[in-house]
């Protein structure tokens, strides 16, 4: 498999600008004009045409020929012919529900396992996990099950931060993930900070970017990984 999973899409530098070196590396073996599909279904308040146009503009210099999946006459055929599958952020529940209702979830999973490159951020990164149960999003729709693509053997929590503003009485992110791990003690969860990403090549996973990332597992204290190859407990 060939995946790049970003925590976030935007930064002070602009939309996807911070990730462009890694995006170019992801697709460096593909020819100019390689077919790509963009999955905009995580967009809720963002119009899908506008979302697609934003991504097409941001990736214009890559040479990819990007089509919005929502505009494809035959979405299955579009995925079958795509050399790159791009899945944007937004609401993970809406993303998963749309793909499941259209019968596309298994198609995406199979195409990535067959070698199609996968670029995702935020909700698009959550989608590659065994489930979406470690998303930060509100369950605004029923996705008819939480099981996701299952391309990874562990969970991701994008936009990870353990900041706790003064006066805020709610749980920290670490406390929320500890709740998940209490009820799912055998499932690791990697907190992916802003500006960080995971690079998956075959069965090898590496943390890229400038930040360390904590791994939550069961009742153990989080193990902190530095950028570089990851060995996630099975």
Coordinates of C-alpha atoms in Angstrom, one line a residue:
X1 CA 0.0 0.0 0.0
X2 CA 1.0 3.6 -0.6
X3 CA -0.6 6.1 1.8
X4 CA 0.0 9.6 3.1
X5 CA -2.3 10.4 6.0
X6 CA -2.2 14.0 7.2
X7 CA -3.5 15.4 10.5
X8 CA -4.5 18.7 8.9
X9 CA -4.9 20.3 5.4
X10 CA -4.5 24.0 6.2
X11 CA -1.7 25.9 7.9
X12 CA -0.3 29.5 8.0
X13 CA 1.4 28.7 4.7
X14 CA -1.8 27.9 2.9
X15 CA -4.0 24.9 1.9
X16 CA -1.9 21.7 1.7
X17 CA 1.3 23.8 1.2
X18 CA 3.0 22.3 4.3
X19 CA 2.4 18.8 3.0
X20 CA 3.5 19.3 -0.7
X21 CA 6.9 17.7 -0.4
X22 CA 5.3 14.5 1.0
X23 CA 2.5 14.6 -1.5
X24 CA 5.0 14.8 -4.4
X25 CA 6.9 11.9 -2.9
X26 CA 3.6 9.9 -2.7
X27 CA 3.0 10.2 -6.4
X28 CA 6.5 10.5 -7.7
X29 CA 6.3 7.3 -9.8
X30 CA 3.0 8.3 -11.6
X31 CA 3.0 9.9 -15.1
X32 CA 1.8 13.4 -15.8
X33 CA -1.9 13.6 -16.0
X34 CA -2.5 10.5 -13.8
X35 CA -6.1 10.0 -13.0
X36 CA -7.2 10.9 -9.4
X37 CA -10.5 11.1 -7.7
X38 CA -11.3 13.4 -4.8
X39 CA -13.9 12.3 -2.3
X40 CA -15.6 15.4 -0.8
X41 CA -18.2 13.7 1.3
X42 CA -16.8 14.8 4.6
X43 CA -17.9 18.3 3.6
X44 CA -21.1 19.4 5.2
X45 CA -21.2 23.2 5.3
X46 CA -18.7 23.2 2.4
X47 CA -20.3 22.7 -1.0
X48 CA -18.8 19.6 -2.7
X49 CA -18.1 21.4 -6.0
X50 CA -16.3 24.2 -4.1
X51 CA -14.4 21.7 -2.0
X52 CA -13.2 19.9 -5.1
X53 CA -12.2 23.2 -6.8
X54 CA -10.1 24.1 -3.7
X55 CA -8.3 20.8 -3.8
X56 CA -7.8 20.9 -7.6
X57 CA -6.3 24.4 -7.2
X58 CA -4.0 23.4 -4.3
X59 CA -2.7 20.3 -6.2
X60 CA -2.5 22.0 -9.7
X61 CA 1.3 21.8 -9.8
X62 CA 1.3 18.0 -9.2
X63 CA 0.0 17.3 -12.7
X64 CA -2.8 15.0 -11.4
X65 CA -6.1 15.0 -13.3
X66 CA -8.5 15.2 -10.4
X67 CA -12.2 14.5 -10.7
X68 CA -14.7 15.0 -7.9
X69 CA -16.2 11.6 -7.1
X70 CA -19.7 13.1 -6.6
X71 CA -19.6 14.3 -10.3
X72 CA -18.7 10.9 -11.7
X73 CA -21.4 9.2 -13.8
X74 CA -20.2 5.9 -12.5
X75 CA -18.4 6.3 -9.2
X76 CA -17.3 2.7 -9.1
X77 CA -15.7 3.0 -12.5
X78 CA -14.0 6.2 -11.5
X79 CA -12.4 4.5 -8.5
X80 CA -11.4 1.5 -10.5
X81 CA -9.5 3.7 -13.0
X82 CA -8.0 6.1 -10.4
X83 CA -4.3 5.9 -9.7
X84 CA -4.8 8.2 -6.7
X85 CA -7.7 8.4 -4.3
X86 CA -7.8 11.7 -2.3
X87 CA -10.2 11.9 0.7
X88 CA -10.7 15.3 2.4
X89 CA -11.5 16.3 5.9
X90 CA -14.7 17.5 7.5
X91 CA -17.2 15.3 9.3
X92 CA -16.1 11.7 9.5
X93 CA -19.6 10.4 10.1
X94 CA -21.0 12.0 7.0
X95 CA -18.0 10.7 4.9
X96 CA -18.4 7.1 6.1
X97 CA -22.1 7.2 5.7
X98 CA -22.0 8.5 2.1
X99 CA -19.5 5.9 1.1
X100 CA -21.3 3.0 2.8
X101 CA -24.7 4.0 1.3
X102 CA -23.3 4.2 -2.2
X103 CA -21.5 0.8 -1.8
X104 CA -18.1 2.4 -2.3
X105 CA -16.4 1.7 1.0
X106 CA -15.2 -1.8 0.0
X107 CA -14.2 -0.5 -3.5
X108 CA -11.9 2.2 -2.0
X109 CA -10.3 -0.4 0.4
X110 CA -9.7 -2.9 -2.4
X111 CA -8.2 -0.3 -4.8
X112 CA -5.8 0.9 -2.2
X113 CA -4.7 -2.6 -1.4
X114 CA -4.3 -3.2 -5.1
X115 CA -1.8 -0.2 -5.2
X116 CA -3.8 3.0 -5.8
X117 CA -2.1 5.8 -3.9
X118 CA -4.2 7.2 -1.0
X119 CA -4.0 10.8 0.2
X120 CA -6.1 11.7 3.2
X121 CA -6.4 14.4 5.8
X122 CA -8.3 14.6 9.1
X123 CA -11.6 12.6 8.4
X124 CA -9.8 11.1 5.4
X125 CA -7.1 9.8 7.7
X126 CA -9.6 8.5 10.2
X127 CA -11.3 6.6 7.4
X128 CA -8.3 4.3 7.0
X129 CA -8.5 3.0 10.5
X130 CA -10.4 -0.1 11.7
X131 CA -13.2 2.2 12.8
X132 CA -14.0 5.9 13.1
X133 CA -14.4 5.7 16.9
X134 CA -11.4 8.0 17.5
X135 CA -12.5 10.9 15.4
X136 CA -13.0 14.3 17.0
X137 CA -16.3 14.9 15.1
X138 CA -19.9 15.0 16.3
X139 CA -22.1 12.1 15.1
X140 CA -24.4 14.4 13.0
X141 CA -25.6 11.4 10.9
X142 CA -25.9 7.7 11.4
X143 CA -23.2 6.0 9.2
X144 CA -24.9 2.7 9.7
X145 CA -21.9 1.3 11.6
X146 CA -18.5 2.6 12.7
X147 CA -16.3 0.1 10.8
X148 CA -14.1 1.9 8.3
X149 CA -11.6 0.9 5.6
X150 CA -9.4 -1.1 7.9
X151 CA -6.2 -0.3 6.0
X152 CA -4.4 0.3 9.2
X153 CA -4.2 -2.1 12.2
X154 CA -4.5 0.8 14.7
X155 CA -6.5 4.0 15.3
X156 CA -5.6 7.6 14.5
X157 CA -6.7 10.7 16.4
X158 CA -6.0 13.7 14.0
X159 CA -5.5 17.2 15.3
X160 CA -4.1 15.8 18.5
X161 CA -3.5 18.2 21.3
X162 CA -3.7 17.8 25.0
X163 CA -4.1 21.6 25.6
X164 CA -6.5 22.5 28.4
X165 CA -7.6 26.1 28.3
X166 CA -7.9 27.8 31.7
X167 CA -11.5 27.6 33.0
X168 CA -12.4 24.7 30.7
X169 CA -14.0 21.9 32.7
X170 CA -14.4 19.3 29.9
X171 CA -12.1 16.4 29.4
X172 CA -8.7 16.7 27.7
X173 CA -8.1 14.8 24.5
X174 CA -5.9 12.4 26.4
X175 CA -8.7 11.7 28.8
X176 CA -11.1 11.0 25.9
X177 CA -8.6 8.6 24.3
X178 CA -8.1 6.9 27.6
X179 CA -11.8 6.3 27.7
X180 CA -11.6 4.6 24.3
X181 CA -8.6 2.5 25.4
X182 CA -10.3 1.4 28.6
X183 CA -13.1 -0.2 26.6
X184 CA -10.8 -1.3 23.8
X185 CA -7.7 -2.3 25.6
X186 CA -6.1 -4.1 22.7
X187 CA -6.5 -1.3 20.1
X188 CA -3.6 1.2 19.9
X189 CA -4.4 4.9 19.2
X190 CA -1.9 7.2 17.7
X191 CA -2.4 10.9 18.5
X192 CA -1.4 12.8 15.3
X193 CA -0.5 16.5 16.0
X194 CA -1.1 19.3 13.6
X195 CA 1.6 19.3 10.9
X196 CA 2.3 15.6 11.4
X197 CA 1.5 12.8 9.0
X198 CA 1.8 9.0 8.6
X199 CA 3.6 7.6 5.6
X200 CA 2.6 4.0 4.8
X201 CA 4.6 2.0 2.3
X202 CA 3.5 -1.7 2.1
X203 CA 3.5 -2.8 5.7
X204 CA 5.9 -0.1 6.9
X205 CA 4.6 3.0 8.8
X206 CA 6.6 6.1 9.5
X207 CA 5.8 9.3 11.4
X208 CA 6.7 12.4 9.3
X209 CA 6.8 16.0 10.2
X210 CA 8.3 18.0 13.0
X211 CA 6.4 16.6 16.0
X212 CA 6.4 13.7 18.3
X213 CA 3.2 11.6 18.6
X214 CA 1.8 9.7 21.6
X215 CA 0.6 6.1 21.4
X216 CA -2.2 5.2 23.7
X217 CA -2.7 1.5 24.5
X218 CA -4.8 0.0 27.3
X219 CA -4.0 1.3 30.8
X220 CA -0.4 2.0 30.0
X221 CA 1.1 5.5 30.0
X222 CA 1.2 6.8 26.5
X223 CA 4.4 5.9 24.6
X224 CA 5.9 8.9 22.7
X225 CA 7.3 8.3 19.2
X226 CA 9.8 10.5 17.5
X227 CA 9.5 11.1 13.7
X228 CA 10.7 8.1 11.8
X229 CA 9.7 4.4 11.5
X230 CA 6.9 3.3 13.9
X231 CA 6.5 -0.1 15.4
X232 CA 2.9 -0.3 16.5
X233 CA 2.0 -3.2 18.8
X234 CA -0.1 -5.8 17.1

